[in-house]
mmCIF file of C-alpha atoms and ligand atoms in Angstrom:
data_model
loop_
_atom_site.group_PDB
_atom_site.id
_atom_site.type_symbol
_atom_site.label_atom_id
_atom_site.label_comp_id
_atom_site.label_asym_id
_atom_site.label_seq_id
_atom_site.Cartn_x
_atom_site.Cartn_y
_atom_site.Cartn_z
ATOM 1 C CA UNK G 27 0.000 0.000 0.000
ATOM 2 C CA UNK G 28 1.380 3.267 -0.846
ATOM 3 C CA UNK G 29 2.067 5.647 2.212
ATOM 4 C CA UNK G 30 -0.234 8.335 3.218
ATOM 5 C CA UNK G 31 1.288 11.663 1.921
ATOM 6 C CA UNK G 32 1.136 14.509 3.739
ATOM 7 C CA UNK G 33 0.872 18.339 3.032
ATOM 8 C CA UNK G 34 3.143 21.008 4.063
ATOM 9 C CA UNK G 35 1.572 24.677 4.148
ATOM 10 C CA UNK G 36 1.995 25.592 7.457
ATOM 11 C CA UNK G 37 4.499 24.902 10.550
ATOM 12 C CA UNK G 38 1.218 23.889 12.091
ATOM 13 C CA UNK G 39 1.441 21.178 10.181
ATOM 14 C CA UNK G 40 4.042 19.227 11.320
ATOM 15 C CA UNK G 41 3.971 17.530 14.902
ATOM 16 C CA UNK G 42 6.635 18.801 17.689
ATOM 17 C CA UNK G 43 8.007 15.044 16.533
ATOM 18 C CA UNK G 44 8.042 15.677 13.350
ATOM 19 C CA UNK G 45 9.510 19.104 12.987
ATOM 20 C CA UNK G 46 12.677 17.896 14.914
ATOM 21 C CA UNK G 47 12.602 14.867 12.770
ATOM 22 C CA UNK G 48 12.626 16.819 9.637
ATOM 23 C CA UNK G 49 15.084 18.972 11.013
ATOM 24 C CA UNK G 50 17.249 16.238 11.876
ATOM 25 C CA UNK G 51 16.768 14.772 8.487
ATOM 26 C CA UNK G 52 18.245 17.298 6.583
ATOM 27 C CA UNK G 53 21.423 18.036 8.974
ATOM 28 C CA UNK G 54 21.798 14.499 8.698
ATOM 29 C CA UNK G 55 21.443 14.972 4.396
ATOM 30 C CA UNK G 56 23.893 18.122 4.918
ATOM 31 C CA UNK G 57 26.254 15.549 6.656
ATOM 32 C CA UNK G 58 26.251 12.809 3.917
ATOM 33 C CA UNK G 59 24.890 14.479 0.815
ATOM 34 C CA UNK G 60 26.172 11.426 -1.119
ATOM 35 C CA UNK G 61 24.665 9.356 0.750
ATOM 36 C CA UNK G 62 21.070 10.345 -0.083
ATOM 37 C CA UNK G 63 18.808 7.256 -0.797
ATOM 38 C CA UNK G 64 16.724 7.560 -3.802
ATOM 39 C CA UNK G 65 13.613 7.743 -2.081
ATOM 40 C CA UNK G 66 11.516 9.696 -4.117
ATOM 41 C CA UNK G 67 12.241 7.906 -7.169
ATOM 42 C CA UNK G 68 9.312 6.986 -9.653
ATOM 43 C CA UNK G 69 7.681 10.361 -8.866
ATOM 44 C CA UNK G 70 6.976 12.998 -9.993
ATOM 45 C CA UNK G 71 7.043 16.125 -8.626
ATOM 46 C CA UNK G 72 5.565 20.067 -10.314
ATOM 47 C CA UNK G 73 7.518 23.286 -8.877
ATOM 48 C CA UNK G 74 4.957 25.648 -9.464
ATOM 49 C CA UNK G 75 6.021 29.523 -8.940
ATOM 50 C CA UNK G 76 3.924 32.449 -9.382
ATOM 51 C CA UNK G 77 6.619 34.688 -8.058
ATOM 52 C CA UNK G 78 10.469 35.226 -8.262
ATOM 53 C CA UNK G 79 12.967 32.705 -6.513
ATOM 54 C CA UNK G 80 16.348 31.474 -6.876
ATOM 55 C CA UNK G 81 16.937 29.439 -3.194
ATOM 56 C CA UNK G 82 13.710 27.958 -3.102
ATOM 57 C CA UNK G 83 12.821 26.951 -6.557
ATOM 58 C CA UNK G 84 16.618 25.668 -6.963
ATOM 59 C CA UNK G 85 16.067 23.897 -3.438
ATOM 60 C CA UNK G 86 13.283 22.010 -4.249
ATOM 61 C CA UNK G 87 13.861 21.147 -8.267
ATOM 62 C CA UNK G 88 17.611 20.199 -7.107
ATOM 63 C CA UNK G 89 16.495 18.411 -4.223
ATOM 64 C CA UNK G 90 13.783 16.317 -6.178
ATOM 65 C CA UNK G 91 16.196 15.009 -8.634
ATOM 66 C CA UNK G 92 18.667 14.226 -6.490
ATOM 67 C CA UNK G 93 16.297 12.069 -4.614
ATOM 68 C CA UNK G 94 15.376 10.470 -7.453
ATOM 69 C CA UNK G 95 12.228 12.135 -8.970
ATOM 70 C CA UNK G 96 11.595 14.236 -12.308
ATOM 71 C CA UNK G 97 10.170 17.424 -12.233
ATOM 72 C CA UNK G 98 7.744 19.541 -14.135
ATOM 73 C CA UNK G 99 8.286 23.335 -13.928
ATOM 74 C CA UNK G 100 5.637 26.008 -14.382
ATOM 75 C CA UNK G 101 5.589 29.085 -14.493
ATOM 76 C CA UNK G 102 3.412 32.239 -13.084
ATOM 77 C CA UNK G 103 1.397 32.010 -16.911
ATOM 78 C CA UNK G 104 1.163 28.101 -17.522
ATOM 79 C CA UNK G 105 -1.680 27.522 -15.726
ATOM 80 C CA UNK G 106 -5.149 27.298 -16.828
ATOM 81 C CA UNK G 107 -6.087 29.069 -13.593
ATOM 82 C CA UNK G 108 -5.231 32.552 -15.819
ATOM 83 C CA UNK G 109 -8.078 31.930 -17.878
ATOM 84 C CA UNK G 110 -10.731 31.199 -14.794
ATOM 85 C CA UNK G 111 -10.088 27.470 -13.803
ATOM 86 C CA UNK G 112 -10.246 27.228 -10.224
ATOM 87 C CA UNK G 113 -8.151 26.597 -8.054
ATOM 88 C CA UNK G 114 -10.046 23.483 -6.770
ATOM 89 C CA UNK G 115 -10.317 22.042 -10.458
ATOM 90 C CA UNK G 116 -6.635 22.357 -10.963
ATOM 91 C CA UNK G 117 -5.698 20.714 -7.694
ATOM 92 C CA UNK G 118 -7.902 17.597 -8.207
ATOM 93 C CA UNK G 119 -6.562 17.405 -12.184
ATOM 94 C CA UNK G 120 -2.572 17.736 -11.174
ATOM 95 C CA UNK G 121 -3.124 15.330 -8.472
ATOM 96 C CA UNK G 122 -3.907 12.562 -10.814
ATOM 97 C CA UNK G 123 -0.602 12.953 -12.641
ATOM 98 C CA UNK G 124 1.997 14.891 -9.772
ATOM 99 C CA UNK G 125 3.032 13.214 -6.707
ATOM 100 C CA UNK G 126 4.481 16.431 -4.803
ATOM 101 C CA UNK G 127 3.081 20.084 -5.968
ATOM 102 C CA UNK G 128 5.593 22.354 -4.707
ATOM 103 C CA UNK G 129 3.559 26.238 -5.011
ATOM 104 C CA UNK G 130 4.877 29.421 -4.457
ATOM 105 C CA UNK G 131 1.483 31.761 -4.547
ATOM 106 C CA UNK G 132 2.770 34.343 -2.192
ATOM 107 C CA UNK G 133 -0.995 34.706 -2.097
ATOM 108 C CA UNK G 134 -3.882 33.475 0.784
ATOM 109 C CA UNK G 135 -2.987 30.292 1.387
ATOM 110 C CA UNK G 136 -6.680 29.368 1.642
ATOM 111 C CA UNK G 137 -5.547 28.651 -2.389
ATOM 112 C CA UNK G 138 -2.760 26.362 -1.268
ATOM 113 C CA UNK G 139 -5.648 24.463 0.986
ATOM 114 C CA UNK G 140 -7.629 24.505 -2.069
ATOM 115 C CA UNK G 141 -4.929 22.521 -4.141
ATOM 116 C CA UNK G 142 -4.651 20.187 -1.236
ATOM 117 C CA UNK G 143 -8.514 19.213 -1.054
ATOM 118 C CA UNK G 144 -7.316 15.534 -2.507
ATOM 119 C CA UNK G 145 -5.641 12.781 -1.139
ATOM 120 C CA UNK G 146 -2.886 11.691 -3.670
ATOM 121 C CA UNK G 147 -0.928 14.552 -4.140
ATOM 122 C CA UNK G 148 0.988 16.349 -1.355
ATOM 123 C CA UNK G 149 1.341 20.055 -1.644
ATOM 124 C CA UNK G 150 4.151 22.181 0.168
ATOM 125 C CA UNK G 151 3.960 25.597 0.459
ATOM 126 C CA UNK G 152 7.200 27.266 -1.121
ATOM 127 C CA UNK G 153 6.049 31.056 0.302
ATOM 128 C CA UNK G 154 2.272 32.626 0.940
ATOM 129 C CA UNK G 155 1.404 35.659 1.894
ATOM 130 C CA UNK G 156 1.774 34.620 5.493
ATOM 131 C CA UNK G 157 3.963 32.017 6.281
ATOM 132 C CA UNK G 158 7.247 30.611 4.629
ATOM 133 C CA UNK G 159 7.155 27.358 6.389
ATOM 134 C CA UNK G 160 10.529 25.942 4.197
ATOM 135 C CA UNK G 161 12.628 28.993 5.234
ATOM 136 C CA UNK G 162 11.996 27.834 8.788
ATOM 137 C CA UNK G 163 12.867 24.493 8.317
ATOM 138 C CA UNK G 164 16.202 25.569 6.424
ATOM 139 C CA UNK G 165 16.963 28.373 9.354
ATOM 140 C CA UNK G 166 16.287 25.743 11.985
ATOM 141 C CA UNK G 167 18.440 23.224 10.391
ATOM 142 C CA UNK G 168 21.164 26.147 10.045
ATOM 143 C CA UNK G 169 21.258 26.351 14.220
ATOM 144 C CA UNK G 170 21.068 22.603 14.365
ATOM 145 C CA UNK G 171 24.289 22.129 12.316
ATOM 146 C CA UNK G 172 25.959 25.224 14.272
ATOM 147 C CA UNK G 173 25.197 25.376 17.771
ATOM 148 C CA UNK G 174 24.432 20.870 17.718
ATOM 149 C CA UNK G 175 20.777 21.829 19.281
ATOM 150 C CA UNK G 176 17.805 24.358 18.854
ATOM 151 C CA UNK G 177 16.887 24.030 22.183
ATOM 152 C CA UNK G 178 17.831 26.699 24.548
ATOM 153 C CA UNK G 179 18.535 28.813 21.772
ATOM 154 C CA UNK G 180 18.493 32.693 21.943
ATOM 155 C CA UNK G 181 17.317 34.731 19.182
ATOM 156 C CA UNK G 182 17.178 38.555 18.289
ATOM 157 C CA UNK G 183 14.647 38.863 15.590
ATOM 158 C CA UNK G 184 15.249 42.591 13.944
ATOM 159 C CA UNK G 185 12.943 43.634 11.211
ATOM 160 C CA UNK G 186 9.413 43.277 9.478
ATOM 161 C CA UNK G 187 7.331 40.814 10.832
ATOM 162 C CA UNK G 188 6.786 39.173 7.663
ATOM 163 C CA UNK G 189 5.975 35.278 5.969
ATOM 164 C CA UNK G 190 9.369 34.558 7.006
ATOM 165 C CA UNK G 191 9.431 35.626 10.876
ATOM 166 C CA UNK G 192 6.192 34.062 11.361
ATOM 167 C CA UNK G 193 7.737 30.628 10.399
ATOM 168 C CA UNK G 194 10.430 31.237 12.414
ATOM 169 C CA UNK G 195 8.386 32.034 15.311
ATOM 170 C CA UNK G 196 5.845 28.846 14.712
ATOM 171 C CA UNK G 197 9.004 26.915 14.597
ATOM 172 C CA UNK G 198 11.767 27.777 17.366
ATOM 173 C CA UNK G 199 8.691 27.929 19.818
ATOM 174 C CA UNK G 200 8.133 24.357 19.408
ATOM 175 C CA UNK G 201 12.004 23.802 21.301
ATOM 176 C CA UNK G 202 12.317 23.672 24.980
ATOM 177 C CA UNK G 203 13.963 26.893 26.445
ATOM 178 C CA UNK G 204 14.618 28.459 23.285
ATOM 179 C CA UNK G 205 13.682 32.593 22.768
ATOM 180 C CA UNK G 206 12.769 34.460 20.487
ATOM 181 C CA UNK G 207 12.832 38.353 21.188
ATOM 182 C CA UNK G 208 11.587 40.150 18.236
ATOM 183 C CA UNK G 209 11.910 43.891 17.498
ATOM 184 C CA UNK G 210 9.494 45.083 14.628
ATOM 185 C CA UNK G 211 8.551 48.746 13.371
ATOM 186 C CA UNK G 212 5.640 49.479 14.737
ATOM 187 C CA UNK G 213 2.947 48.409 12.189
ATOM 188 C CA UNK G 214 4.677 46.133 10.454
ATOM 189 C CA UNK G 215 4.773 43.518 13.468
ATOM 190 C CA UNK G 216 3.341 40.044 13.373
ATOM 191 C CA UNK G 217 0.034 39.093 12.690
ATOM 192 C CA UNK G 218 -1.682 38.597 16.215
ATOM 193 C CA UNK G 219 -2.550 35.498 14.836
ATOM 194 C CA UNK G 220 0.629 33.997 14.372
ATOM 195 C CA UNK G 221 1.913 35.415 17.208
ATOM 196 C CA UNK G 222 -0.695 34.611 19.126
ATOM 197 C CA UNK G 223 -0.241 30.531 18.011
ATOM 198 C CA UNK G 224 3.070 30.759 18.566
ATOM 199 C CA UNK G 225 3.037 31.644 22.081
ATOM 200 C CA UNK G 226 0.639 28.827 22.544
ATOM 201 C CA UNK G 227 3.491 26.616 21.591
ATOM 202 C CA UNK G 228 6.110 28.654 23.234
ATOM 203 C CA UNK G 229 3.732 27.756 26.840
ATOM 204 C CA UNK G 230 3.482 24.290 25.718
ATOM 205 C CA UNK G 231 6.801 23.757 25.234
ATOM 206 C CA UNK G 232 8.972 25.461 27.738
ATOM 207 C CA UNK G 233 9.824 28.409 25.032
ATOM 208 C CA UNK G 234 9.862 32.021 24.897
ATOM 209 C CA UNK G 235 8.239 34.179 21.963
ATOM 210 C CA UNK G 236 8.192 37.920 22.985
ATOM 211 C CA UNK G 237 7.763 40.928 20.626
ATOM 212 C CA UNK G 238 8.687 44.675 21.048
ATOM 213 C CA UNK G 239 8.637 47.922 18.348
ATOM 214 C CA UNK G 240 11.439 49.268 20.307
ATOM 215 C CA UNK G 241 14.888 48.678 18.685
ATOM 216 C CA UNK G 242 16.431 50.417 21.789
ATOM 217 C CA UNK G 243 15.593 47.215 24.085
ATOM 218 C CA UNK G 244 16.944 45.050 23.167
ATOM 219 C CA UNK G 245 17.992 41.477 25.035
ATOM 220 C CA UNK G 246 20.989 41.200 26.879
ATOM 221 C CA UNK G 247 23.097 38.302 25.275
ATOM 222 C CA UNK G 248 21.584 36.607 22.151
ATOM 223 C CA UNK G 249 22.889 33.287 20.064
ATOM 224 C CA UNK G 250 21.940 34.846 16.386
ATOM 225 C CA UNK G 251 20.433 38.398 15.294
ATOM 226 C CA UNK G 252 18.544 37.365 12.466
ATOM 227 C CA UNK G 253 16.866 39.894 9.850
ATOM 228 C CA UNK G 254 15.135 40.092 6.677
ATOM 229 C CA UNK G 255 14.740 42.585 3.863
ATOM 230 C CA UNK G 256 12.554 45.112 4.288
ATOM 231 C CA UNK G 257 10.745 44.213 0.636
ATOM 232 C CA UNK G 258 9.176 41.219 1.258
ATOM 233 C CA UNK G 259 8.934 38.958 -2.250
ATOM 234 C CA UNK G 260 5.814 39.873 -3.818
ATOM 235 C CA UNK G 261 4.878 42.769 -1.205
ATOM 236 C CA UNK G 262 4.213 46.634 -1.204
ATOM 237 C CA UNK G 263 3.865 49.338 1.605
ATOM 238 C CA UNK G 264 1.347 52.039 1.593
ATOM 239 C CA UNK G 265 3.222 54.263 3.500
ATOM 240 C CA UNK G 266 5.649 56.675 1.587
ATOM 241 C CA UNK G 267 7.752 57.059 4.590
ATOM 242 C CA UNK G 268 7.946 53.193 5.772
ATOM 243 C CA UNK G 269 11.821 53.799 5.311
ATOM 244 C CA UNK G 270 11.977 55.979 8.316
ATOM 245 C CA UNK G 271 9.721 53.759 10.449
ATOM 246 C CA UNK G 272 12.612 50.965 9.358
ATOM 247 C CA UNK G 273 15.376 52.506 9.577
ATOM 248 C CA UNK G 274 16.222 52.473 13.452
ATOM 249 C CA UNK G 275 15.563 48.352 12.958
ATOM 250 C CA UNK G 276 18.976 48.187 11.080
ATOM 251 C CA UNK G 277 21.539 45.458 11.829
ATOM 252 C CA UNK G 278 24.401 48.272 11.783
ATOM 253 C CA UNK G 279 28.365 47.178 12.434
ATOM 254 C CA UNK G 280 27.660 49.530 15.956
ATOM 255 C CA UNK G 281 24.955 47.055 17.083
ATOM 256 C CA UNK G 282 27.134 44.021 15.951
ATOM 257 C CA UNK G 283 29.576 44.869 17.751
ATOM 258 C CA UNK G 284 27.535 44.783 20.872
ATOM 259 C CA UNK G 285 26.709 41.388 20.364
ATOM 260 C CA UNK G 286 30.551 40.045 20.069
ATOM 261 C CA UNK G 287 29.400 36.663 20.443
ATOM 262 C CA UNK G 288 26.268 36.280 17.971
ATOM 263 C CA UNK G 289 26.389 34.659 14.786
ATOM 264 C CA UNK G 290 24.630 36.436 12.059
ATOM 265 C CA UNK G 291 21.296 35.368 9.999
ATOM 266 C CA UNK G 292 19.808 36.184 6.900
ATOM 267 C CA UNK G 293 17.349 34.669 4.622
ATOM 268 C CA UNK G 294 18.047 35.964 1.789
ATOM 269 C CA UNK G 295 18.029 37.843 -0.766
ATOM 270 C CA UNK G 296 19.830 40.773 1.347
ATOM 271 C CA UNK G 297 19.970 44.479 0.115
ATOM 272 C CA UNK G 298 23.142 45.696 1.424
ATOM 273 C CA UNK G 299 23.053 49.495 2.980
ATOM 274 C CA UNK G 300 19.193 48.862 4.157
ATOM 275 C CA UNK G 301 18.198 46.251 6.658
ATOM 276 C CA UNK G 302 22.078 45.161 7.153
ATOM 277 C CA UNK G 303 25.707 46.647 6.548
ATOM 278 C CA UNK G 304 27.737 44.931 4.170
ATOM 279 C CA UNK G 305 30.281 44.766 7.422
ATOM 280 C CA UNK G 306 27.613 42.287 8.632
ATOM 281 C CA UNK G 307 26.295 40.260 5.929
ATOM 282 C CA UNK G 308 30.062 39.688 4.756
ATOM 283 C CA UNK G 309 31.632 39.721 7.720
ATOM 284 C CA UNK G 310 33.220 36.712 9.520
ATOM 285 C CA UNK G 311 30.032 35.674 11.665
ATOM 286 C CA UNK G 312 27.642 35.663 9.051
ATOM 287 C CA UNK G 313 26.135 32.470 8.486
ATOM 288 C CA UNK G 314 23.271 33.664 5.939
ATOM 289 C CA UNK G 315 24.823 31.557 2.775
ATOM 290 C CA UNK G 316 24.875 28.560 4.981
ATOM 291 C CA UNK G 317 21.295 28.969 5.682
ATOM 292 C CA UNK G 318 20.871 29.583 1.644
ATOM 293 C CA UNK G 319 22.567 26.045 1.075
ATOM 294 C CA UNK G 320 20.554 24.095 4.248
ATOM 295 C CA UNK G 321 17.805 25.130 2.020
ATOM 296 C CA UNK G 322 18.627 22.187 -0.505
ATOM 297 C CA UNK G 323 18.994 19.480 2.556
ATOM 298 C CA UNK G 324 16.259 20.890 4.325
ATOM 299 C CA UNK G 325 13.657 20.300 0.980
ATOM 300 C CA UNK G 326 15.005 17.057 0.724
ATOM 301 C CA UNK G 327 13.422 16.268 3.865
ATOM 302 C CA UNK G 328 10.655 18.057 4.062
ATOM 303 C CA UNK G 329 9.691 16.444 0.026
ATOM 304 C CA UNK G 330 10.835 13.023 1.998
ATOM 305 C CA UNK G 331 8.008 13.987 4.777
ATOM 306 C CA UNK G 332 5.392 14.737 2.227
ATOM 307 C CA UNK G 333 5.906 11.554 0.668
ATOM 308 C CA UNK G 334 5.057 9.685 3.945
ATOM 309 C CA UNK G 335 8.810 8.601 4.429
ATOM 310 C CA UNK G 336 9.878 7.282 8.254
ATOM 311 C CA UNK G 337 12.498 10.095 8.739
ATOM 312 C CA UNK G 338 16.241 8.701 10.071
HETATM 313 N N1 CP A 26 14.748 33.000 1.072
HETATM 314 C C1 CP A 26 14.049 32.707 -0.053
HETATM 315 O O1 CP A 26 12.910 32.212 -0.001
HETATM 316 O O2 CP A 26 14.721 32.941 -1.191
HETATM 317 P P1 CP A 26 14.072 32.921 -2.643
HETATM 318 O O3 CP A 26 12.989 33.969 -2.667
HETATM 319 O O4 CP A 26 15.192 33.201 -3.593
HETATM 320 O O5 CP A 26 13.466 31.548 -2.858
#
């Protein structure tokens, strides 16, 4: 009997087990990438992306093949859905011929919910509007494979509270004893829904999420300062002046050096001169390309997950 797949579009998603299995997985991938099993082979998997990429997309198409699958790519016009299919219609047609859909929408995910409305393909959300679960899984397997745990860890969060910090909180709140202390401009903070989940876990699980708009308070002494462009993929501001609001929320080489003992985070891509000083990005501490390549290990799991696979 084949295994029951299972679909990826939120954090939520995964079990506490399974999130630290997953992230295991792929540090354990990063370890031996040689030594990858061709356990995806037969299938076939679509990387559908409605808006730019280059880790993701790469991630996922790279990772497929190397675990033994082919790939169909389309793009943001392909799709019948630009002439009025819907969304439910295309999801119950792909999932007679794709074993994995892998979707970047950067739209409601209630579409990505939509595709998954069948029981024979999986679907794993490469970026919505509100949550970029993979980036988590990636950043999470980053820490694992520098620090040899995520529990316990301490985290300074500085920037927009966008589809990428609200993985990161639904994720590192699932870790005993690990914090994360984010700083956000003030209305650009993180939905009270997410936030509000992910101190739910945070209680459950012996963590800390906590979240300020003032970048003068900052936590004493942190693991990682991790930050994010201020341009999210596929996202405009309304307000004319939102660079003012961001601009005290800068990782500058003056706050860097007040944290001599942090590593640095990114997720990529980076704008140099506006959320982060080249000093910082390029600088000795940065570990925001090794969370760029933990991307390919950690959608080798995560596709590995979706296909019902018992994790190592
Ligand atoms: N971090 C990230 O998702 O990168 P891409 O937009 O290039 O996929």
């Amino acid at each position: 009997m084949a295994p029951a797949i299972r679909h990826l579009i939120s954090l939520d998603d995964l079990s506490d087990e399974d999130l630290r299995a997953v992230v295991g997985r792929a540090a354990g991938l990063a370890a031996r990438p040689r030594a990858a099993q061709a356990s995806l082979r037969g299938d076939v998997v679509g990387i559908y992306f409605r808006r730019t990429s280059t880790r993701t997309r790469t991630a996922f198409s790279s990772g497929a093949l190397r675990l033994g699958a082919q790939i169909i790519a389309y793009g943001p016009g392909d799709l019948q859905t630009n002439t009025g299919e819907s969304i439910e219609d295309t999801g119950r047609v792909l999932a007679t011929m794709l074993d994995v859909l892998v979707a970047r929408t950067a739209d409601d995910p209630a579409q990505l919910r939509a595709m998954a409305a069948q029981e024979r393909m999986a679907v794993i959300n490469a970026m919505s509007a509100d949550e970029h679960p993979t980036q988590a899984l990636a950043d999470l397997t980053t820490v694992l494979r520098r620090f040899g745990r995520v529990d316990g860890l301490r985290l300074l969060y500085l920037g927009e509270g966008n589809n990428s910090a609200a993985a990161l909180a639904l994720a590192l709140s699932r870790f005993p004893g690990a914090e994360l202390h984010l700083r956000t401009p003030p209305g650009y903070g993180l939905a009270p829904d997410v936030l509000a989940r992910a101190r739910a876990h945070a209680a459950r699980c012996g963590a800390l999420v906590e979240e300020s708009h003032d970048p003068g308070e900052l936590p004493a002494k942190v693991d990682a300062v991790y930050t994010t462009r201020w341009q999210t993929t596929g996202t405009t501001k309304q307000d004319p002046d939102w660079r003012t609001v961001f601009a005290p929320f800068q990782v500058t080489g003056e706050l860097w050096r007040s944290s001599p003992d942090a590593l640095f985070m990114h997720d990529l891509p980076a704008h140099r001169g506006e959320e982060v000083t080249a000093e910082v990005l390029d600088g000795p501490r940065s570990i925001a390309f090794e969370q760029a390549e933990n991307k390919l290990y950690s959608a080798m799991a995560a596709l590995e997950w979706c296909r019902g696979g018992e994790l190592a």
